[in-house]
Amino acid sequence: MQKERISILGCGWLGLPLAKQLIAEGYRVKGSTTRAEKLGILEAAGIEPYRVVVGETVEGDLKGLLESDILVVDIPPGRREDIEEFHVMQVSQLIDALLESPVKQVLFISSTSVYPDLGREVSEQEALDPDLAGKPAGRVLLFVEEMFRSEGAFRTTVVRFGGLIGPGRNPSDFLQRMKVVADPGQPVNLIHLDDCIGVISSIIRQGAWGEVFNACCPEHPTRGAFYEAAAERLGLGAPPLAATDPEPRPFKIVSSRKIADTLGYRFQHPDPLAFAYSPG
């Protein structure tokens, strides 16, 4: 039986290695980049390359990219003052194009920033009101999630990733840019690139559409412990920790139990402290 055709909008830090993995699993993969000089990199990886820019207008062959069965959307909101208005405009144009395409399933990559800091563990059903999200990126992502999920022409699964760690995003590098570790008592919500790819691959392989999943390591050490482990790996002294606030800032612990229960997924890197000790 022939496997589905998959397109990835955004072949960057996550999208490019994801495409390579899906090709290894036997899928035909199309991928987009905003930079013409990256087209050769995509082609060399076995990806059918497209230059597509979705901004105030659409540049490139978006229609050709969307000649697929499944679309993975990996275009996070940009850092700009009008982040909310601009990202909604981007997604509106993308949905208009999807409605004229053969795509039947969409996997939208979101973030755990959609959750308010409730001072406890949070699960998928607790991100309901964009106005309660802690940051503008969280507000717009929750709104955009609903834009995708409310469309009837295709089924959307949303994956909310925690903080991304892996090649090029090493905690030791973060530490070297810090003068002090802020909020050392706060729990971390992180996920390794290997598990980002593993989760997406599992969703596609099992056809788990119409769902919302959190994807974070099951373990949540404190920021202080995490960066102390990174400093130990570098052979540095213990990093300076910010003083404990008598009224600590609210936090959240993001639960990924649903992805384990629904998909049977088991994390390759369950403990962020292992990332901190690792060179990669």
PDB file of C-alpha atoms in Angstrom:
ATOM      1  CA  MET A   1       0.000   0.000   0.000  1.00  0.00           C
ATOM      2  CA  GLN A   2       1.367   3.397  -1.021  1.00  0.00           C
ATOM      3  CA  LYS A   3       2.159   5.752   1.851  1.00  0.00           C
ATOM      4  CA  GLU A   4       0.713   9.232   2.095  1.00  0.00           C
ATOM      5  CA  ARG A   5       2.419  12.218   0.535  1.00  0.00           C
ATOM      6  CA  ILE A   6       3.669  14.619   3.220  1.00  0.00           C
ATOM      7  CA  SER A   7       4.527  18.302   2.915  1.00  0.00           C
ATOM      8  CA  ILE A   8       6.402  20.276   5.561  1.00  0.00           C
ATOM      9  CA  LEU A   9       5.922  24.033   5.634  1.00  0.00           C
ATOM     10  CA  GLY A  10       9.121  25.211   7.266  1.00  0.00           C
ATOM     11  CA  CYS A  11      12.210  22.975   6.924  1.00  0.00           C
ATOM     12  CA  GLY A  12      14.292  24.554   9.646  1.00  0.00           C
ATOM     13  CA  TRP A  13      15.756  23.233  12.908  1.00  0.00           C
ATOM     14  CA  LEU A  14      12.917  20.721  13.328  1.00  0.00           C
ATOM     15  CA  GLY A  15      11.424  20.452   9.844  1.00  0.00           C
ATOM     16  CA  LEU A  16      14.598  19.382   8.027  1.00  0.00           C
ATOM     17  CA  PRO A  17      15.539  16.416  10.269  1.00  0.00           C
ATOM     18  CA  LEU A  18      11.852  15.476  10.457  1.00  0.00           C
ATOM     19  CA  ALA A  19      11.722  15.328   6.658  1.00  0.00           C
ATOM     20  CA  LYS A  20      14.807  13.114   6.583  1.00  0.00           C
ATOM     21  CA  GLN A  21      13.237  10.725   9.088  1.00  0.00           C
ATOM     22  CA  LEU A  22       9.957  10.531   7.180  1.00  0.00           C
ATOM     23  CA  ILE A  23      11.838   9.818   3.944  1.00  0.00           C
ATOM     24  CA  ALA A  24      13.696   7.010   5.752  1.00  0.00           C
ATOM     25  CA  GLU A  25      10.282   5.604   6.715  1.00  0.00           C
ATOM     26  CA  GLY A  26       9.255   5.478   3.053  1.00  0.00           C
ATOM     27  CA  TYR A  27       7.193   8.655   2.655  1.00  0.00           C
ATOM     28  CA  ARG A  28       7.470  11.013  -0.290  1.00  0.00           C
ATOM     29  CA  VAL A  29       8.223  14.390   1.281  1.00  0.00           C
ATOM     30  CA  LYS A  30       7.958  17.936  -0.010  1.00  0.00           C
ATOM     31  CA  GLY A  31       9.479  20.742   2.019  1.00  0.00           C
ATOM     32  CA  SER A  32       9.631  24.505   1.988  1.00  0.00           C
ATOM     33  CA  THR A  33      12.192  27.120   2.910  1.00  0.00           C
ATOM     34  CA  THR A  34      12.026  30.896   2.730  1.00  0.00           C
ATOM     35  CA  ARG A  35      15.624  31.087   1.431  1.00  0.00           C
ATOM     36  CA  ALA A  36      16.525  30.187  -2.142  1.00  0.00           C
ATOM     37  CA  GLU A  37      20.066  29.197  -1.099  1.00  0.00           C
ATOM     38  CA  LYS A  38      18.630  26.361   1.043  1.00  0.00           C
ATOM     39  CA  LEU A  39      16.810  24.668  -1.833  1.00  0.00           C
ATOM     40  CA  GLY A  40      19.903  22.637  -2.717  1.00  0.00           C
ATOM     41  CA  ILE A  41      20.205  21.410   0.882  1.00  0.00           C
ATOM     42  CA  LEU A  42      16.625  20.153   0.799  1.00  0.00           C
ATOM     43  CA  GLU A  43      17.077  18.497  -2.576  1.00  0.00           C
ATOM     44  CA  ALA A  44      20.301  16.789  -1.452  1.00  0.00           C
ATOM     45  CA  ALA A  45      18.344  15.317   1.482  1.00  0.00           C
ATOM     46  CA  GLY A  46      15.797  13.751  -0.882  1.00  0.00           C
ATOM     47  CA  ILE A  47      13.135  16.393  -0.243  1.00  0.00           C
ATOM     48  CA  GLU A  48      11.166  17.899  -3.121  1.00  0.00           C
ATOM     49  CA  PRO A  49      12.091  21.552  -2.485  1.00  0.00           C
ATOM     50  CA  TYR A  50       9.927  24.656  -2.637  1.00  0.00           C
ATOM     51  CA  ARG A  51      10.652  28.248  -1.767  1.00  0.00           C
ATOM     52  CA  VAL A  52       7.534  29.568  -0.063  1.00  0.00           C
ATOM     53  CA  VAL A  53       7.124  32.747   1.977  1.00  0.00           C
ATOM     54  CA  VAL A  54       3.791  33.331   3.693  1.00  0.00           C
ATOM     55  CA  GLY A  55       3.649  36.967   4.771  1.00  0.00           C
ATOM     56  CA  GLU A  56       1.397  39.828   3.781  1.00  0.00           C
ATOM     57  CA  THR A  57       1.287  38.031   0.450  1.00  0.00           C
ATOM     58  CA  VAL A  58       2.317  34.525  -0.570  1.00  0.00           C
ATOM     59  CA  GLU A  59       5.569  34.172  -2.511  1.00  0.00           C
ATOM     60  CA  GLY A  60       6.406  30.946  -4.288  1.00  0.00           C
ATOM     61  CA  ASP A  61       4.533  27.831  -5.321  1.00  0.00           C
ATOM     62  CA  LEU A  62       2.360  27.196  -2.253  1.00  0.00           C
ATOM     63  CA  LYS A  63      -0.177  25.383  -4.420  1.00  0.00           C
ATOM     64  CA  GLY A  64       2.480  22.914  -5.584  1.00  0.00           C
ATOM     65  CA  LEU A  65       3.705  22.358  -2.027  1.00  0.00           C
ATOM     66  CA  LEU A  66       0.160  21.538  -0.938  1.00  0.00           C
ATOM     67  CA  GLU A  67      -0.307  18.798  -3.528  1.00  0.00           C
ATOM     68  CA  SER A  68      -0.073  16.257  -0.726  1.00  0.00           C
ATOM     69  CA  ASP A  69      -2.170  14.215   1.686  1.00  0.00           C
ATOM     70  CA  ILE A  70      -0.666  15.559   4.923  1.00  0.00           C
ATOM     71  CA  LEU A  71       0.719  18.982   5.795  1.00  0.00           C
ATOM     72  CA  VAL A  72       3.027  19.645   8.755  1.00  0.00           C
ATOM     73  CA  VAL A  73       2.948  23.350   9.670  1.00  0.00           C
ATOM     74  CA  ASP A  74       6.128  24.516  11.394  1.00  0.00           C
ATOM     75  CA  ILE A  75       6.091  28.306  11.141  1.00  0.00           C
ATOM     76  CA  PRO A  76       6.192  29.747  14.675  1.00  0.00           C
ATOM     77  CA  PRO A  77       5.111  33.337  15.264  1.00  0.00           C
ATOM     78  CA  GLY A  78       7.900  35.775  14.524  1.00  0.00           C
ATOM     79  CA  ARG A  79       9.298  38.209  17.061  1.00  0.00           C
ATOM     80  CA  ARG A  80       7.639  41.447  16.042  1.00  0.00           C
ATOM     81  CA  GLU A  81       5.407  44.058  17.631  1.00  0.00           C
ATOM     82  CA  ASP A  82       2.355  43.008  15.623  1.00  0.00           C
ATOM     83  CA  ILE A  83       2.948  39.298  16.282  1.00  0.00           C
ATOM     84  CA  GLU A  84      -0.716  38.479  16.848  1.00  0.00           C
ATOM     85  CA  GLU A  85      -2.158  40.270  13.826  1.00  0.00           C
ATOM     86  CA  PHE A  86       0.631  39.123  11.509  1.00  0.00           C
ATOM     87  CA  HIS A  87       0.515  35.423  12.454  1.00  0.00           C
ATOM     88  CA  VAL A  88      -3.262  35.289  12.120  1.00  0.00           C
ATOM     89  CA  MET A  89      -2.890  36.823   8.663  1.00  0.00           C
ATOM     90  CA  GLN A  90      -0.262  34.213   7.727  1.00  0.00           C
ATOM     91  CA  VAL A  91      -2.467  31.345   8.838  1.00  0.00           C
ATOM     92  CA  SER A  92      -5.562  32.789   7.177  1.00  0.00           C
ATOM     93  CA  GLN A  93      -3.748  32.782   3.838  1.00  0.00           C
ATOM     94  CA  LEU A  94      -2.499  29.259   4.430  1.00  0.00           C
ATOM     95  CA  ILE A  95      -5.981  27.966   5.273  1.00  0.00           C
ATOM     96  CA  ASP A  96      -7.414  29.597   2.153  1.00  0.00           C
ATOM     97  CA  ALA A  97      -4.838  27.676   0.094  1.00  0.00           C
ATOM     98  CA  LEU A  98      -5.502  24.445   2.014  1.00  0.00           C
ATOM     99  CA  LEU A  99      -9.205  24.640   1.178  1.00  0.00           C
ATOM    100  CA  GLU A 100      -8.293  24.439  -2.508  1.00  0.00           C
ATOM    101  CA  SER A 101      -5.801  21.586  -2.033  1.00  0.00           C
ATOM    102  CA  PRO A 102      -6.029  17.783  -1.660  1.00  0.00           C
ATOM    103  CA  VAL A 103      -4.613  17.923   1.900  1.00  0.00           C
ATOM    104  CA  LYS A 104      -6.852  15.955   4.282  1.00  0.00           C
ATOM    105  CA  GLN A 105      -4.759  16.033   7.475  1.00  0.00           C
ATOM    106  CA  VAL A 106      -2.803  18.861   9.087  1.00  0.00           C
ATOM    107  CA  LEU A 107      -0.302  18.601  11.920  1.00  0.00           C
ATOM    108  CA  PHE A 108       0.126  22.011  13.502  1.00  0.00           C
ATOM    109  CA  ILE A 109       3.172  22.555  15.704  1.00  0.00           C
ATOM    110  CA  SER A 110       2.251  24.750  18.647  1.00  0.00           C
ATOM    111  CA  SER A 111       3.829  25.487  22.026  1.00  0.00           C
ATOM    112  CA  THR A 112       3.196  25.033  25.728  1.00  0.00           C
ATOM    113  CA  SER A 113       3.215  28.842  25.945  1.00  0.00           C
ATOM    114  CA  VAL A 114      -0.560  28.564  25.374  1.00  0.00           C
ATOM    115  CA  TYR A 115      -0.952  27.564  29.048  1.00  0.00           C
ATOM    116  CA  PRO A 116      -1.368  30.025  31.888  1.00  0.00           C
ATOM    117  CA  ASP A 117       0.965  29.700  34.873  1.00  0.00           C
ATOM    118  CA  LEU A 118      -1.391  28.027  37.328  1.00  0.00           C
ATOM    119  CA  GLY A 119       1.214  26.888  39.854  1.00  0.00           C
ATOM    120  CA  ARG A 120       0.502  23.211  39.183  1.00  0.00           C
ATOM    121  CA  GLU A 121       0.433  20.509  36.519  1.00  0.00           C
ATOM    122  CA  VAL A 122      -1.542  21.361  33.383  1.00  0.00           C
ATOM    123  CA  SER A 123      -3.025  19.090  30.717  1.00  0.00           C
ATOM    124  CA  GLU A 124      -4.414  19.610  27.220  1.00  0.00           C
ATOM    125  CA  GLN A 125      -7.903  20.752  28.198  1.00  0.00           C
ATOM    126  CA  GLU A 126      -6.637  23.651  30.311  1.00  0.00           C
ATOM    127  CA  ALA A 127      -5.725  25.981  27.446  1.00  0.00           C
ATOM    128  CA  LEU A 128      -9.126  27.320  26.499  1.00  0.00           C
ATOM    129  CA  ASP A 129      -8.941  31.110  26.603  1.00  0.00           C
ATOM    130  CA  PRO A 130      -6.292  32.971  24.558  1.00  0.00           C
ATOM    131  CA  ASP A 131      -6.530  35.935  26.929  1.00  0.00           C
ATOM    132  CA  LEU A 132      -5.194  33.785  29.791  1.00  0.00           C
ATOM    133  CA  ALA A 133      -2.001  32.696  27.994  1.00  0.00           C
ATOM    134  CA  GLY A 134       1.099  34.177  29.572  1.00  0.00           C
ATOM    135  CA  LYS A 135       2.674  35.734  26.449  1.00  0.00           C
ATOM    136  CA  PRO A 136       1.508  37.192  23.112  1.00  0.00           C
ATOM    137  CA  ALA A 137       2.938  34.153  21.272  1.00  0.00           C
ATOM    138  CA  GLY A 138       0.827  31.870  23.458  1.00  0.00           C
ATOM    139  CA  ARG A 139      -2.299  33.916  22.838  1.00  0.00           C
ATOM    140  CA  VAL A 140      -1.935  33.896  19.071  1.00  0.00           C
ATOM    141  CA  LEU A 141      -0.998  30.203  18.948  1.00  0.00           C
ATOM    142  CA  LEU A 142      -4.126  29.206  20.835  1.00  0.00           C
ATOM    143  CA  PHE A 143      -6.237  31.339  18.510  1.00  0.00           C
ATOM    144  CA  VAL A 144      -4.550  29.851  15.439  1.00  0.00           C
ATOM    145  CA  GLU A 145      -4.988  26.303  16.770  1.00  0.00           C
ATOM    146  CA  GLU A 146      -8.733  26.907  16.793  1.00  0.00           C
ATOM    147  CA  MET A 147      -8.621  28.346  13.267  1.00  0.00           C
ATOM    148  CA  PHE A 148      -7.189  25.050  12.004  1.00  0.00           C
ATOM    149  CA  ARG A 149      -9.341  22.792  14.176  1.00  0.00           C
ATOM    150  CA  SER A 150     -12.604  24.499  13.211  1.00  0.00           C
ATOM    151  CA  GLU A 151     -12.155  23.742   9.500  1.00  0.00           C
ATOM    152  CA  GLY A 152     -14.143  20.776   8.219  1.00  0.00           C
ATOM    153  CA  ALA A 153     -12.277  20.199   4.942  1.00  0.00           C
ATOM    154  CA  PHE A 154      -9.304  18.637   6.752  1.00  0.00           C
ATOM    155  CA  ARG A 155      -8.594  17.186  10.201  1.00  0.00           C
ATOM    156  CA  THR A 156      -5.999  18.859  12.397  1.00  0.00           C
ATOM    157  CA  THR A 157      -3.865  17.481  15.187  1.00  0.00           C
ATOM    158  CA  VAL A 158      -2.056  20.016  17.357  1.00  0.00           C
ATOM    159  CA  VAL A 159       1.233  19.211  19.102  1.00  0.00           C
ATOM    160  CA  ARG A 160       2.282  21.614  21.855  1.00  0.00           C
ATOM    161  CA  PHE A 161       6.031  21.288  22.331  1.00  0.00           C
ATOM    162  CA  GLY A 162       7.898  22.491  25.383  1.00  0.00           C
ATOM    163  CA  GLY A 163      11.245  24.273  25.191  1.00  0.00           C
ATOM    164  CA  LEU A 164      13.336  22.784  22.388  1.00  0.00           C
ATOM    165  CA  ILE A 165      16.711  21.223  23.159  1.00  0.00           C
ATOM    166  CA  GLY A 166      19.135  19.403  20.881  1.00  0.00           C
ATOM    167  CA  PRO A 167      21.831  20.121  18.291  1.00  0.00           C
ATOM    168  CA  GLY A 168      22.449  23.855  18.171  1.00  0.00           C
ATOM    169  CA  ARG A 169      20.268  24.397  21.255  1.00  0.00           C
ATOM    170  CA  ASN A 170      22.497  23.105  24.003  1.00  0.00           C
ATOM    171  CA  PRO A 171      21.867  24.190  27.604  1.00  0.00           C
ATOM    172  CA  SER A 172      25.596  24.716  28.082  1.00  0.00           C
ATOM    173  CA  ASP A 173      25.468  27.426  25.413  1.00  0.00           C
ATOM    174  CA  PHE A 174      22.492  29.074  27.108  1.00  0.00           C
ATOM    175  CA  LEU A 175      24.376  29.054  30.392  1.00  0.00           C
ATOM    176  CA  GLN A 176      27.398  30.857  28.949  1.00  0.00           C
ATOM    177  CA  ARG A 177      25.152  33.770  27.956  1.00  0.00           C
ATOM    178  CA  MET A 178      23.675  34.103  31.457  1.00  0.00           C
ATOM    179  CA  LYS A 179      24.940  36.371  34.211  1.00  0.00           C
ATOM    180  CA  VAL A 180      22.574  34.743  36.701  1.00  0.00           C
ATOM    181  CA  VAL A 181      20.049  31.896  36.586  1.00  0.00           C
ATOM    182  CA  ALA A 182      16.676  33.557  37.052  1.00  0.00           C
ATOM    183  CA  ASP A 183      13.841  31.736  38.820  1.00  0.00           C
ATOM    184  CA  PRO A 184      16.062  28.810  39.913  1.00  0.00           C
ATOM    185  CA  GLY A 185      13.196  27.091  41.701  1.00  0.00           C
ATOM    186  CA  GLN A 186      10.932  27.006  38.647  1.00  0.00           C
ATOM    187  CA  PRO A 187      10.365  23.607  36.976  1.00  0.00           C
ATOM    188  CA  VAL A 188      11.451  23.273  33.340  1.00  0.00           C
ATOM    189  CA  ASN A 189       9.265  21.980  30.500  1.00  0.00           C
ATOM    190  CA  LEU A 190      11.640  20.795  27.779  1.00  0.00           C
ATOM    191  CA  ILE A 191      11.810  18.304  24.905  1.00  0.00           C
ATOM    192  CA  HIS A 192      14.706  16.976  22.831  1.00  0.00           C
ATOM    193  CA  LEU A 193      14.703  17.159  19.023  1.00  0.00           C
ATOM    194  CA  ASP A 194      14.767  13.347  18.840  1.00  0.00           C
ATOM    195  CA  ASP A 195      11.467  13.195  20.712  1.00  0.00           C
ATOM    196  CA  CYS A 196       9.906  16.007  18.646  1.00  0.00           C
ATOM    197  CA  ILE A 197      10.559  13.863  15.566  1.00  0.00           C
ATOM    198  CA  GLY A 198       9.469  10.677  17.316  1.00  0.00           C
ATOM    199  CA  VAL A 199       6.152  12.171  18.437  1.00  0.00           C
ATOM    200  CA  ILE A 200       5.298  13.574  14.993  1.00  0.00           C
ATOM    201  CA  SER A 201       6.255  10.321  13.282  1.00  0.00           C
ATOM    202  CA  SER A 202       4.065   8.344  15.711  1.00  0.00           C
ATOM    203  CA  ILE A 203       1.055  10.593  15.069  1.00  0.00           C
ATOM    204  CA  ILE A 204       1.396  10.217  11.303  1.00  0.00           C
ATOM    205  CA  ARG A 205       2.058   6.486  11.439  1.00  0.00           C
ATOM    206  CA  GLN A 206      -0.918   5.819  13.728  1.00  0.00           C
ATOM    207  CA  GLY A 207      -3.272   8.285  12.008  1.00  0.00           C
ATOM    208  CA  ALA A 208      -4.001  10.124  15.261  1.00  0.00           C
ATOM    209  CA  TRP A 209      -5.918  13.030  13.737  1.00  0.00           C
ATOM    210  CA  GLY A 210      -8.302  15.455  15.402  1.00  0.00           C
ATOM    211  CA  GLU A 211      -6.264  15.454  18.633  1.00  0.00           C
ATOM    212  CA  VAL A 212      -4.343  17.883  20.828  1.00  0.00           C
ATOM    213  CA  PHE A 213      -1.148  16.584  22.469  1.00  0.00           C
ATOM    214  CA  ASN A 214       1.380  18.032  24.860  1.00  0.00           C
ATOM    215  CA  ALA A 215       4.938  16.904  24.238  1.00  0.00           C
ATOM    216  CA  CYS A 216       7.413  17.534  27.068  1.00  0.00           C
ATOM    217  CA  CYS A 217       9.856  15.375  28.986  1.00  0.00           C
ATOM    218  CA  PRO A 218       8.121  13.453  31.779  1.00  0.00           C
ATOM    219  CA  GLU A 219      10.728  14.780  34.240  1.00  0.00           C
ATOM    220  CA  HIS A 220      10.687  18.438  35.336  1.00  0.00           C
ATOM    221  CA  PRO A 221      13.792  19.386  37.339  1.00  0.00           C
ATOM    222  CA  THR A 222      14.220  22.965  38.517  1.00  0.00           C
ATOM    223  CA  ARG A 223      16.019  25.575  36.434  1.00  0.00           C
ATOM    224  CA  GLY A 224      18.690  25.745  39.114  1.00  0.00           C
ATOM    225  CA  ALA A 225      19.380  21.997  38.988  1.00  0.00           C
ATOM    226  CA  PHE A 226      19.300  22.016  35.191  1.00  0.00           C
ATOM    227  CA  TYR A 227      21.906  24.745  34.789  1.00  0.00           C
ATOM    228  CA  GLU A 228      24.047  23.432  37.623  1.00  0.00           C
ATOM    229  CA  ALA A 229      24.275  20.161  35.663  1.00  0.00           C
ATOM    230  CA  ALA A 230      25.242  22.095  32.518  1.00  0.00           C
ATOM    231  CA  ALA A 231      27.940  23.981  34.446  1.00  0.00           C
ATOM    232  CA  GLU A 232      29.329  20.717  35.799  1.00  0.00           C
ATOM    233  CA  ARG A 233      29.615  19.348  32.262  1.00  0.00           C
ATOM    234  CA  LEU A 234      31.578  22.438  31.219  1.00  0.00           C
ATOM    235  CA  GLY A 235      33.865  22.161  34.234  1.00  0.00           C
ATOM    236  CA  LEU A 236      32.644  25.509  35.539  1.00  0.00           C
ATOM    237  CA  GLY A 237      31.761  26.445  39.056  1.00  0.00           C
ATOM    238  CA  ALA A 238      28.145  26.430  40.155  1.00  0.00           C
ATOM    239  CA  PRO A 239      26.289  29.187  38.261  1.00  0.00           C
ATOM    240  CA  PRO A 240      25.027  32.153  40.293  1.00  0.00           C
ATOM    241  CA  LEU A 241      21.372  31.672  41.151  1.00  0.00           C
ATOM    242  CA  ALA A 242      18.988  34.573  41.540  1.00  0.00           C
ATOM    243  CA  ALA A 243      17.750  35.147  45.052  1.00  0.00           C
ATOM    244  CA  THR A 244      14.555  33.336  45.923  1.00  0.00           C
ATOM    245  CA  ASP A 245      11.621  35.690  45.681  1.00  0.00           C
ATOM    246  CA  PRO A 246       9.433  35.658  48.816  1.00  0.00           C
ATOM    247  CA  GLU A 247       6.511  35.593  46.388  1.00  0.00           C
ATOM    248  CA  PRO A 248       7.772  33.224  43.663  1.00  0.00           C
ATOM    249  CA  ARG A 249       6.589  33.729  40.111  1.00  0.00           C
ATOM    250  CA  PRO A 250       3.741  31.397  39.020  1.00  0.00           C
ATOM    251  CA  PHE A 251       4.787  28.298  37.113  1.00  0.00           C
ATOM    252  CA  LYS A 252       3.342  25.321  35.285  1.00  0.00           C
ATOM    253  CA  ILE A 253       4.304  21.673  34.897  1.00  0.00           C
ATOM    254  CA  VAL A 254       3.144  20.424  31.507  1.00  0.00           C
ATOM    255  CA  SER A 255       1.866  16.851  31.493  1.00  0.00           C
ATOM    256  CA  SER A 256       2.514  14.578  28.496  1.00  0.00           C
ATOM    257  CA  ARG A 257       0.561  11.612  29.837  1.00  0.00           C
ATOM    258  CA  LYS A 258      -1.982  11.770  27.022  1.00  0.00           C
ATOM    259  CA  ILE A 259       0.631  11.156  24.338  1.00  0.00           C
ATOM    260  CA  ALA A 260       1.886   8.117  26.247  1.00  0.00           C
ATOM    261  CA  ASP A 261      -1.622   6.775  26.875  1.00  0.00           C
ATOM    262  CA  THR A 262      -2.984   7.434  23.356  1.00  0.00           C
ATOM    263  CA  LEU A 263       0.049   6.632  21.189  1.00  0.00           C
ATOM    264  CA  GLY A 264       2.020   4.397  23.517  1.00  0.00           C
ATOM    265  CA  TYR A 265       4.911   6.800  23.002  1.00  0.00           C
ATOM    266  CA  ARG A 266       7.939   6.433  25.262  1.00  0.00           C
ATOM    267  CA  PHE A 267      10.400   9.288  25.413  1.00  0.00           C
ATOM    268  CA  GLN A 268      13.930   8.683  24.194  1.00  0.00           C
ATOM    269  CA  HIS A 269      15.156  11.471  26.480  1.00  0.00           C
ATOM    270  CA  PRO A 270      12.809  11.565  29.490  1.00  0.00           C
ATOM    271  CA  ASP A 271      15.050  13.580  31.839  1.00  0.00           C
ATOM    272  CA  PRO A 272      16.315  17.087  30.942  1.00  0.00           C
ATOM    273  CA  LEU A 273      19.230  16.692  33.350  1.00  0.00           C
ATOM    274  CA  ALA A 274      20.677  14.194  30.874  1.00  0.00           C
ATOM    275  CA  PHE A 275      20.617  16.946  28.187  1.00  0.00           C
ATOM    276  CA  ALA A 276      22.528  19.255  30.503  1.00  0.00           C
ATOM    277  CA  TYR A 277      25.285  16.688  30.953  1.00  0.00           C
ATOM    278  CA  SER A 278      25.378  15.843  27.222  1.00  0.00           C
ATOM    279  CA  PRO A 279      27.644  17.659  24.743  1.00  0.00           C
ATOM    280  CA  GLY A 280      24.997  17.507  21.973  1.00  0.00           C
TER     281      GLY A 280
END
